[in-house]
Each structure stands twice: as C-alpha cells, then as structure tokens.
Amino acid sequence: MREKADSDLVRRQNRLLLMEALRQHGAMARVEMGRHTGLSPASITTISSQLIADGILEEAHAAHAAAEGPQRRGRPVTRIDFNPRSANVVAVKVSIDGIELALADGRGAILARRTARTATYDAGPLAFGKLVADEITTLLAGARVPKRRVARAGIAVQGVADSQAGTVVWSPAFRERNISVAATIEGQLGIPCRVANDANMIAEGLIGSDRQRYGGTAAVVFMGYGVGMGLIINGQVYHGPTGAAAEFGHMNHLPDGPLCRCGRRGCVEAYVADYSLLRWASGHAVTQPPSSNAIPQQDMLALEAAAHRGDPAAVAAYAKAGEALGFGLARLIAILTPSRIVLAGPGTRAMPLIRPHLERALEQGVVDELRRTVEIEVVPIGTDMIVKGTIDRALRHVDREIFAHGPLTKRGRELETVA
Amino acid sequence: MREKADSDLVRRQNRLLLMEALRQHGAMARVEMGRHTGLSPASITTISSQLIADGILEEAHAAHAAAEGPQRRGRPVTRIDFNPRSANVVAVKVSIDGIELALADGRGAILARRTARTATYDAGPLAFGKLVADEITTLLAGARVPKRRVARAGIAVQGVADSQAGTVVWSPAFRERNISVAATIEGQLGIPCRVANDANMIAEGLIGSDRQRYGGTAAVVFMGYGVGMGLIINGQVYHGPTGAAAEFGHMNHLPDGPLCRCGRRGCVEAYVADYSLLRWASGHAVTQPPSSNAIPQQDMLALEAAAHRGDPAAVAAYAKAGEALGFGLARLIAILTPSRIVLAGPGTRAMPLIRPHLERALEQGVVDELRRTVEIEVVPIGTDMIVKGTIDRALRHVDREIFAHGPLTKRGRELETVA
DNA sequence: TTGTTTTATTTCGGCGTCCAAAAAAATGTT
DNA sequence: AACATTTTTTTGGACGCCGAAATAAAACAA
C-alpha cells in the first residue's frame, strides 16, 4: 500500500491483469479474459484493443480458430495472444565451464540458443561482462534480431548475486568476487540487464508453469554441483534486501563440520553437493579444500552405483547428506513453514539413497504440527528450468514495467498535440 | 496483483493511504496529507471530508491548533486526527499464569486495562474461550463501552497459533492442544477476533513505532521464558500459510541436544530460554523435562549475578545459550538475509554474558558478505510491546477492512434510492 | 483601519476508466 | 428466411482524480 491510486494506476493494473492471464493460460478469447480478470466485457474490449494497437497482443488468425474443435452455436470467439514481435528477451546461464544463452520472442518461445565453453572461473571482474555482451551480440546476429528489439536480458548464476548492483558478489563459478555484469551489458548493448541466482530462476520457472501449485509459499532446493534454494513467499520469488537469494546451501548444519567451498565449515552444501559426496566416499579428510573443477556426471553415476551395491563408504556419504539436508529443511520449516518443498536437480537422482535419512532427520528436527503441513516433492527438473525461469522473469518484468504503462507513442502524441 | 482495479479500488486505496499516514505520523493538516500520500489538495479535501462525515476522522479543536507553536503567515492549518469514538479494539495477552487485557479507542489510546490471574495451563479447549469472553465483558462494563462498539479483538499467545482457524495449536501456556478461542468470542460477544503469536505482535508494534527502521526485512527475537520470533518481510509481518508464526525457538540447533518443552531435542529454546539456562547451571540432566511452572524473575537475576561473579556453571550456561542463539541467527541469515535482527525481551538483560559467544558463532556460521549486511540490535522491549502491537494490528485491520470501504449508510442509501 | 501578502482549503470543470444495457456481429437451427 | 445463441462493440452514465481558479483565514504593512 504505497502507491496512490488514480486512473493511471487503474489502467496499468488492469492491463497487467489481462497480460498475466494470457501468460498463464495462453491464447484466449475476450470472454475468457473477463472470467479470469473479473472485468466487464466492455472493459475487456477497450483494454484488449488498446494492447493490440500497441503491438503487444494480436488476434489469432481465423484459420487457427477453426482448428479449435466443433463449432458451437453463436458468434465464434476470436482468440488473442501475445504478439511474438512485441519484444525479445535474452537469458544467460553461467556455469563454471561456460555460458549458455537463449533468445526468446514475446510469447516466450525460444528462437535461438548458443553455448560457449569458456573458463569463466578465471575471467576477471570486468572481462566477464564483455565476454557475455559479445556472446549476446553473436546470438542476436545469428537470429537476425537487432539489439533494440531486446527489451531485457537476465543472467542466472550460482551463488550470491546483487541484483541491485548488477554484480555477482560471490560465486563458485568465479575465482574473484564482485564480478560486474549488468553495467557492461547495459553500457555496451543498451539492453537492460538483471543478474539473479539460478535457484531463484528455477522458482520463477515453477511459478510460471503452475501457479496453482507453486504460487503460495514454497521452497525450491536445487541439488547438484552445489546446493541452491529459491524461496516463494506469497506467490512471489523472494529476493532479499540487496536482491541476493537465500543461501540455503551455505546454511550451517553442524559447527566444525566439513570444509565448504565458501571457506566455512559445516555448511549443508559440504554434505550434500556432488563434491562433498565424493569427498566422503573417497575417504579424504573433510578439511580438504574441494576442487573448483567441474565434476563429470559419470563420477556421480559411479558413486550412486557403488551405494546401490552396498559399498559402505558410498552408503555412508548419502546417509550424511540425507541427515544434513533433513536438518536443514527442518530449520527452514521452523522459520517459514512453507506449504511445499520442491527438491530438484541432478542430485535428486540419489533420492532413494538419501530419503530415509532425510525423513528421520525431519522427525527429529520439526514439531509434528508443522511437519504435517509441509509437502515435500521431488521433481526431475534439469538446468533447462533455469533458462525457462530466466525468460519468464524477464517477460513478466517487461509486462509490468513497459507494456502495462501504455504505448510510448501516446506520450509522443501528447507532445505533438501540445506543439 | 490479483484484484481488478476500478473506482471502488481507487477509493479504498486512497482512503487507506490517508489513514496509514495518520496512524504513522499522528494528527496532521490536509497539506501534510498531500505530501505523504502524493494526492492533490483537491482530492485530500474530498477524501478527508468523507472520512469525517463517516465519523472516522475529526478536525482538531482550534484551541489545540493554537498551542502548536508560533503562528506562521497565511491561513492556519486545521489538523485532522482519528476520531477516538470511531471504534474500539481489545487486546488480550495470554501467559501461563493469567491473561492481561487492554481496551483502546480509535486512536490507539488505552482506555482500560485488566489483569486476571488464572491457571490457563489447566483450562480446557472450550473453557478458555469462555473465560476470555467473560473477562472482555467485565473489561467493557468497567469502561462503559458497549460490545457493538468494539470492532475487533486480538489474542496474543506464545507458541503456534492458527489465525485462520482461530485456535491455539500448541502453546506452552496450555496443557492441551488446539484450544479454540476466536469462535467462542465471536459467538458469545459478536466481536471479530484473531489469535496470533506474541512475537509477531511485537514485530507489529515495532513497525507501528518506526516504520522507517523496521519496515524492510527484519526479524524480532523475543527471549524470556521461551524464545519467539516475528518476521517482517517487505514491511509486512509474515504469517505462514496457516497463519502460524515462525517458530525460531523450536528450530533445531544440534541433533540430540537438550530436551525442549516441545518434546524434541536440541531446539534453540532448550539452550536460550530461562528454564534452559537454569537447567544447565544447576547441573541437571539436559534430558530432564522442563517444568511447566512460571519462573520467578528473581531466579534469573540470581543466575545472572552468579555468572557475573564468575560462577563456572552459570558462565557455561550463558556460553551455551550464546552459541545456540548465534548459530540459530546464522541459519536465519542464510535463509532470509534480513537487514536487521532485533533481540528483545527480559532475556536480553544477560546480553553482556551472551554476546561474545553469539558473535563467535555468527563468524563461524555465516558467509562474511551476508553477515555484514545484517545489523543486530538489542532493544529493551518488555511484554507491553505485545499489547501495543496487538492493538496496532487490530486498528490497522479495522482501517483496511471496514473504514477503507466507506460508510455502511452509503450502501443503505443506494438501497433507499432503488426502493 | 485597510489593503497586501501568504498559506490552506474548497469549488469547478474536464478527463480517464469502469460498468450496465443495448446494439451489432457472426454463426447454428428450424 | 426467421429465430436462437453467443461474442463483441457501442453508448451513456457514474465515480474519482486533477489542475486551475476561487475562497478563507491569518500575519504584515501602510
């Protein structure tokens, strides 16, 4: 309750309402929009025709409509959807051994992809931004989309991002700290850019795919090379005061526990991440600093196979991981009581090995009343959800910050009238 | 972004905006309202005169205005404030050995108080609601305020409250579970009633007293007989999906740690609460079930004195508490990175004994980057803040749910016109 | 005393958006 | 061809905001 209400707010809010319904349910007729938004048919007509005039929406071709099934009595509906040419967005996912780019149209459909293998780990604080900007330029050139058509770029990265400053404060993908990214891209390409945590982007993607299910209060834990978490609070992805994400992976489990990549001891990640499992299983000292190299998938598959065969060291490693994860979730539940916890990422392949220990830890760590209100689900989500989430977020931002306001030409027209 | 925008929303929002400015800054002139809300003078005139006609606000007497200091040039301002007779609210604070009631007017000024010593612990699930209802009746009778003038009652209680169901799911103040409160009060007195966690009400009170300071993302930890927490997320007190509060006190610190009142082992409360400190210091087994009796303040003062004298058992108890609290806060920071943590309650008397261990635990448990963004402050807040917070919350709710909508007479008039 | 200046508040007319009701459009049914 | 049905647009009225002008109420100045 901070903004005053006037006709401007009313227009923005209702335009946005209509666009949100479209993003969530896809192309629909005006009557349907009325049902979703609660607006009268008269208002839907007004708003939708303005959005069409602004080039943001478009009516579906009649041919398409005919394919919609048996025609009922009465005037047939005309379905409306986002105009793919309304805007483009770019998503960039940063890994330790390269970056992955995707270009999407105004409907969120991916027009082009690109993968660049580079040693991000050694890139300097300024060089990296330039590298990404160059890759984006190449991506756009290949798809013949001019820069000015790109309304926004989103960068997803493991670790702590400061979305206000547009920097990567700390990430396992970089040796150095405070890598500046957004400023370079905005400066070099003129494209507004946001840096965000990758697990948050998964949360964003889940909301986009099923608002019903993930729209309340939920936590998404991504297990893999590291451990990340995205929090959804009251239907919105939570970004802390500085725009940093929740750092569930670096929440302490036990004082003086195993050494973590972050330099502290006993973090959840130091039990649950790929490198931690390998370290336990191989009998290395838990104070041995983890390697910063990427871990090949086959190493993890081998470890899982060993555990399934009953190899004691491997079994013990997964037991440790389950206990740490369980107590970590127990503590999360004590603080937030989310109604849903989603476990995702390649690490969930080993859930059968982890689960019993996780459940036991939850029993020990949470009051029954709270435990019962939380549903824990395992979802086979890969890293592609990061890209989808980044695109979703970028488009929603464009909807809110640009499309909801009305056409630029309107302000132009006003000026013409005055002059 | 769920509600459609129409002129009704505009009216509600702007009325609320104006009332919020008044609640926060107290009586003010119309020009000032314009500055706070961003509304034009013309609109302020319209809105304020309607609120006055509705009996919600009133103009201050001219005499009062004169006392405001040296008169400047120009037409003098007429200050406006809430009409004390606009509505009343009742706040009830439940303790283990009695309940405390307060009646406030439409400005939040307390008109009457009442304390009733009763063994709440033994009250049954239905008897307790009746007891509270009777006490409220007596309170109102004493102040000569009729029931129908009370727009809302708020019940603050330790432990897990379900504000949706209006019950106390679990509380150390009761032997039994699922104590129904709101339904009885609403049924017997016809006063809408909400049950809430006491630490949440402290958070509510802090927001009311200094929105600037506590309005962002903050955590309030209340230390005393138990350990509670209220979370403020984006300026709003966080109530979980069921309306339950955060249960920081029952977040696990160490597996197999000392036995807690909740029946689990190793909760933060089992290290930090009064009974826990006494148990450590007295050398009792940590698996000894804690007594459910109230602990006299002098026992705690004696323990503090012993620790200050250097008594090893007492010193060790506070060291344990500091470490558990520190790691607890470290885990909280990893999940939410609040920009402020407020330590409050009688337990903070011992902060000099606790602090060094708390800081050490924080160093071990949180990445530096995050630790630096959090300010930890100790505020000498007593239980009276619970009452203030409960009143604040009730009034804000009345503002939003009743006053913002406009006069009932209006709907009446519409009906008359139609008939 | 009387006019001038200053600041606060109200009045007035216009604008934008919503809505209900009626009209128009587009198709199926008889 | 007339009627039924459903969707969409048009029309006229209401509400709430705003800018500009008018009014109100005081201090100050002549």
CSV table of C-alpha atoms in Angstrom, one decimal, chain A residues 1-7 9-14 16-17 20 37-40 160 169-170 177-178 217 229 231 233-234 238-242 244-248 250-256 262 264-265 267 323 327-328 330-339 362-370 372-373 400, chain B residues 1-7 9-14 16-17 20 37-40 160 169-170 177-178 217 229 231 233-234 238-242 244-248 250-256 262 264-265 267 323 327-328 330-339 362-370 372-373 400:
chain,number,residue,atom,x,y,z
A,1,MET,CA,0.0,0.0,0.0
A,2,ARG,CA,2.5,2.6,-1.1
A,3,GLU,CA,1.2,4.0,-4.4
A,4,LYS,CA,-1.6,6.4,-4.7
A,5,ALA,CA,-4.4,5.3,-6.9
A,6,ASP,CA,-5.6,7.2,-9.9
A,7,SER,CA,-6.8,6.4,-13.4
A,9,LEU,CA,-2.9,3.0,-11.8
A,10,VAL,CA,-6.2,1.6,-12.8
A,11,ARG,CA,-5.1,1.3,-16.4
A,12,ARG,CA,-1.7,-0.2,-15.5
A,13,GLN,CA,-3.2,-2.7,-13.1
A,14,ASN,CA,-5.9,-3.9,-15.5
A,16,LEU,CA,-1.3,-6.2,-16.4
A,17,LEU,CA,-4.1,-8.4,-15.0
A,20,GLU,CA,-0.9,-12.1,-16.6
A,37,THR,CA,-9.8,-10.9,-14.6
A,38,GLY,CA,-13.3,-10.1,-13.3
A,39,LEU,CA,-13.5,-7.2,-15.7
A,40,SER,CA,-16.7,-6.5,-17.7
A,160,VAL,CA,25.3,-14.6,-4.3
A,169,VAL,CA,29.1,-10.9,-5.2
A,170,TRP,CA,30.4,-14.4,-4.8
A,177,ARG,CA,34.5,-11.6,-6.2
A,178,ASN,CA,32.2,-8.8,-7.2
A,217,THR,CA,4.7,-20.3,0.0
A,229,MET,CA,17.5,-22.6,-2.9
A,231,LEU,CA,12.0,-19.1,-1.9
A,233,ILE,CA,6.7,-16.2,-0.4
A,234,ASN,CA,3.1,-15.3,-1.0
A,238,TYR,CA,11.8,-13.7,-2.5
A,239,HIS,CA,14.8,-11.6,-3.2
A,240,GLY,CA,16.4,-10.3,0.0
A,241,PRO,CA,17.0,-6.7,0.8
A,242,THR,CA,20.1,-6.5,-1.5
A,244,ALA,CA,20.6,-11.7,-3.0
A,245,ALA,CA,18.9,-15.1,-2.9
A,246,ALA,CA,18.5,-17.4,0.0
A,247,GLU,CA,21.8,-19.2,0.6
A,248,PHE,CA,20.4,-22.5,1.9
A,250,HIS,CA,25.6,-22.3,2.9
A,251,MET,CA,23.4,-22.6,6.0
A,252,ASN,CA,25.4,-24.2,8.7
A,253,HIS,CA,24.4,-27.7,9.6
A,254,LEU,CA,27.0,-28.6,12.3
A,255,PRO,CA,29.7,-26.4,13.8
A,256,ASP,CA,33.1,-27.6,12.9
A,262,CYS,CA,32.7,-20.9,0.8
A,264,ARG,CA,33.3,-22.0,6.3
A,265,ARG,CA,32.8,-25.4,7.9
A,267,CYS,CA,27.5,-25.9,5.5
A,323,GLU,CA,20.8,-36.1,7.5
A,327,PHE,CA,18.0,-30.9,9.4
A,328,GLY,CA,18.5,-28.1,7.0
A,330,ALA,CA,13.7,-28.8,9.4
A,331,ARG,CA,15.3,-25.5,10.3
A,332,LEU,CA,13.8,-23.9,7.2
A,333,ILE,CA,10.4,-25.2,8.2
A,334,ALA,CA,10.8,-23.9,11.7
A,335,ILE,CA,11.4,-20.4,10.3
A,336,LEU,CA,8.9,-20.3,7.4
A,337,THR,CA,6.6,-23.3,7.4
A,338,PRO,CA,6.3,-23.3,3.6
A,339,SER,CA,3.4,-25.4,2.4
A,362,LEU,CA,12.9,-34.2,9.8
A,363,GLU,CA,11.2,-36.3,12.5
A,364,GLN,CA,13.9,-35.3,15.0
A,365,GLY,CA,14.0,-31.7,14.0
A,366,VAL,CA,10.5,-30.4,13.5
A,367,VAL,CA,7.4,-30.2,15.7
A,368,ASP,CA,4.8,-32.7,14.3
A,369,GLU,CA,2.2,-30.0,13.8
A,370,LEU,CA,4.5,-28.1,11.4
A,372,ARG,CA,2.4,-32.3,8.7
A,373,THR,CA,1.6,-29.1,6.9
A,400,ARG,CA,5.0,-4.8,-15.7
B,1,MET,CA,-1.7,-8.2,-8.5
B,2,ARG,CA,-4.9,-10.1,-8.0
B,3,GLU,CA,-7.6,-7.6,-7.7
B,4,LYS,CA,-9.1,-5.8,-10.6
B,5,ALA,CA,-8.9,-2.0,-10.5
B,6,ASP,CA,-12.0,0.2,-10.6
B,7,SER,CA,-13.2,3.3,-8.9
B,9,LEU,CA,-10.4,0.2,-5.5
B,10,VAL,CA,-9.2,3.7,-6.1
B,11,ARG,CA,-11.4,5.0,-3.3
B,12,ARG,CA,-10.4,2.2,-0.9
B,13,GLN,CA,-6.7,2.6,-1.6
B,14,ASN,CA,-6.6,6.3,-1.2
B,16,LEU,CA,-6.3,3.7,3.3
B,17,LEU,CA,-3.3,5.7,2.2
B,20,GLU,CA,-2.0,5.0,7.2
B,37,THR,CA,0.2,10.4,0.0
B,38,GLY,CA,1.0,12.2,-3.2
B,39,LEU,CA,-2.6,13.1,-3.7
B,40,SER,CA,-3.7,16.6,-4.9
B,160,VAL,CA,1.8,-21.9,17.4
B,169,VAL,CA,-2.5,-25.2,18.0
B,170,TRP,CA,0.2,-25.6,20.6
B,177,ARG,CA,-3.7,-28.7,22.2
B,178,ASN,CA,-6.0,-26.9,19.7
B,217,THR,CA,13.0,-7.1,6.2
B,229,MET,CA,10.4,-14.8,16.6
B,231,LEU,CA,9.5,-11.9,10.9
B,233,ILE,CA,9.2,-9.4,5.2
B,234,ASN,CA,9.0,-6.4,2.8
B,238,TYR,CA,5.0,-12.7,7.9
B,239,HIS,CA,2.3,-15.1,8.8
B,240,GLY,CA,2.8,-18.5,7.3
B,241,PRO,CA,0.3,-20.4,5.1
B,242,THR,CA,-1.8,-21.4,8.1
B,244,ALA,CA,1.2,-19.7,12.2
B,245,ALA,CA,4.3,-17.7,13.1
B,246,ALA,CA,7.9,-18.5,12.6
B,247,GLU,CA,9.0,-21.0,15.3
B,248,PHE,CA,12.6,-19.9,15.7
B,250,HIS,CA,11.9,-24.6,18.1
B,251,MET,CA,14.4,-24.6,15.3
B,252,ASN,CA,16.9,-27.3,15.9
B,253,HIS,CA,20.4,-26.3,16.9
B,254,LEU,CA,22.1,-29.6,17.5
B,255,PRO,CA,20.7,-33.1,16.9
B,256,ASP,CA,20.4,-34.9,20.2
B,262,CYS,CA,8.1,-29.1,22.8
B,264,ARG,CA,12.1,-32.6,20.8
B,265,ARG,CA,15.8,-32.3,21.4
B,267,CYS,CA,15.8,-26.7,19.9
B,323,GLU,CA,26.4,-20.3,20.8
B,327,PHE,CA,24.1,-20.4,15.1
B,328,GLY,CA,20.3,-20.0,15.0
B,330,ALA,CA,23.4,-17.6,11.3
B,331,ARG,CA,20.9,-20.1,9.8
B,332,LEU,CA,18.2,-17.5,9.7
B,333,ILE,CA,20.6,-15.1,7.9
B,334,ALA,CA,21.5,-17.8,5.4
B,335,ILE,CA,17.8,-18.3,4.5
B,336,LEU,CA,16.5,-14.7,4.6
B,337,THR,CA,19.4,-12.2,5.0
B,338,PRO,CA,17.2,-9.8,6.9
B,339,SER,CA,18.7,-6.3,7.1
B,362,LEU,CA,28.0,-15.9,13.8
B,363,GLU,CA,31.5,-15.7,12.4
B,364,GLN,CA,31.6,-19.5,12.1
B,365,GLY,CA,28.2,-19.8,10.7
B,366,VAL,CA,27.7,-17.1,8.1
B,367,VAL,CA,29.5,-16.0,4.9
B,368,ASP,CA,31.1,-12.7,5.6
B,369,GLU,CA,29.3,-11.0,2.8
B,370,LEU,CA,26.0,-11.7,4.3
B,372,ARG,CA,28.0,-7.6,7.0
B,373,THR,CA,24.6,-6.6,5.6
B,400,ARG,CA,-8.4,-1.8,5.9
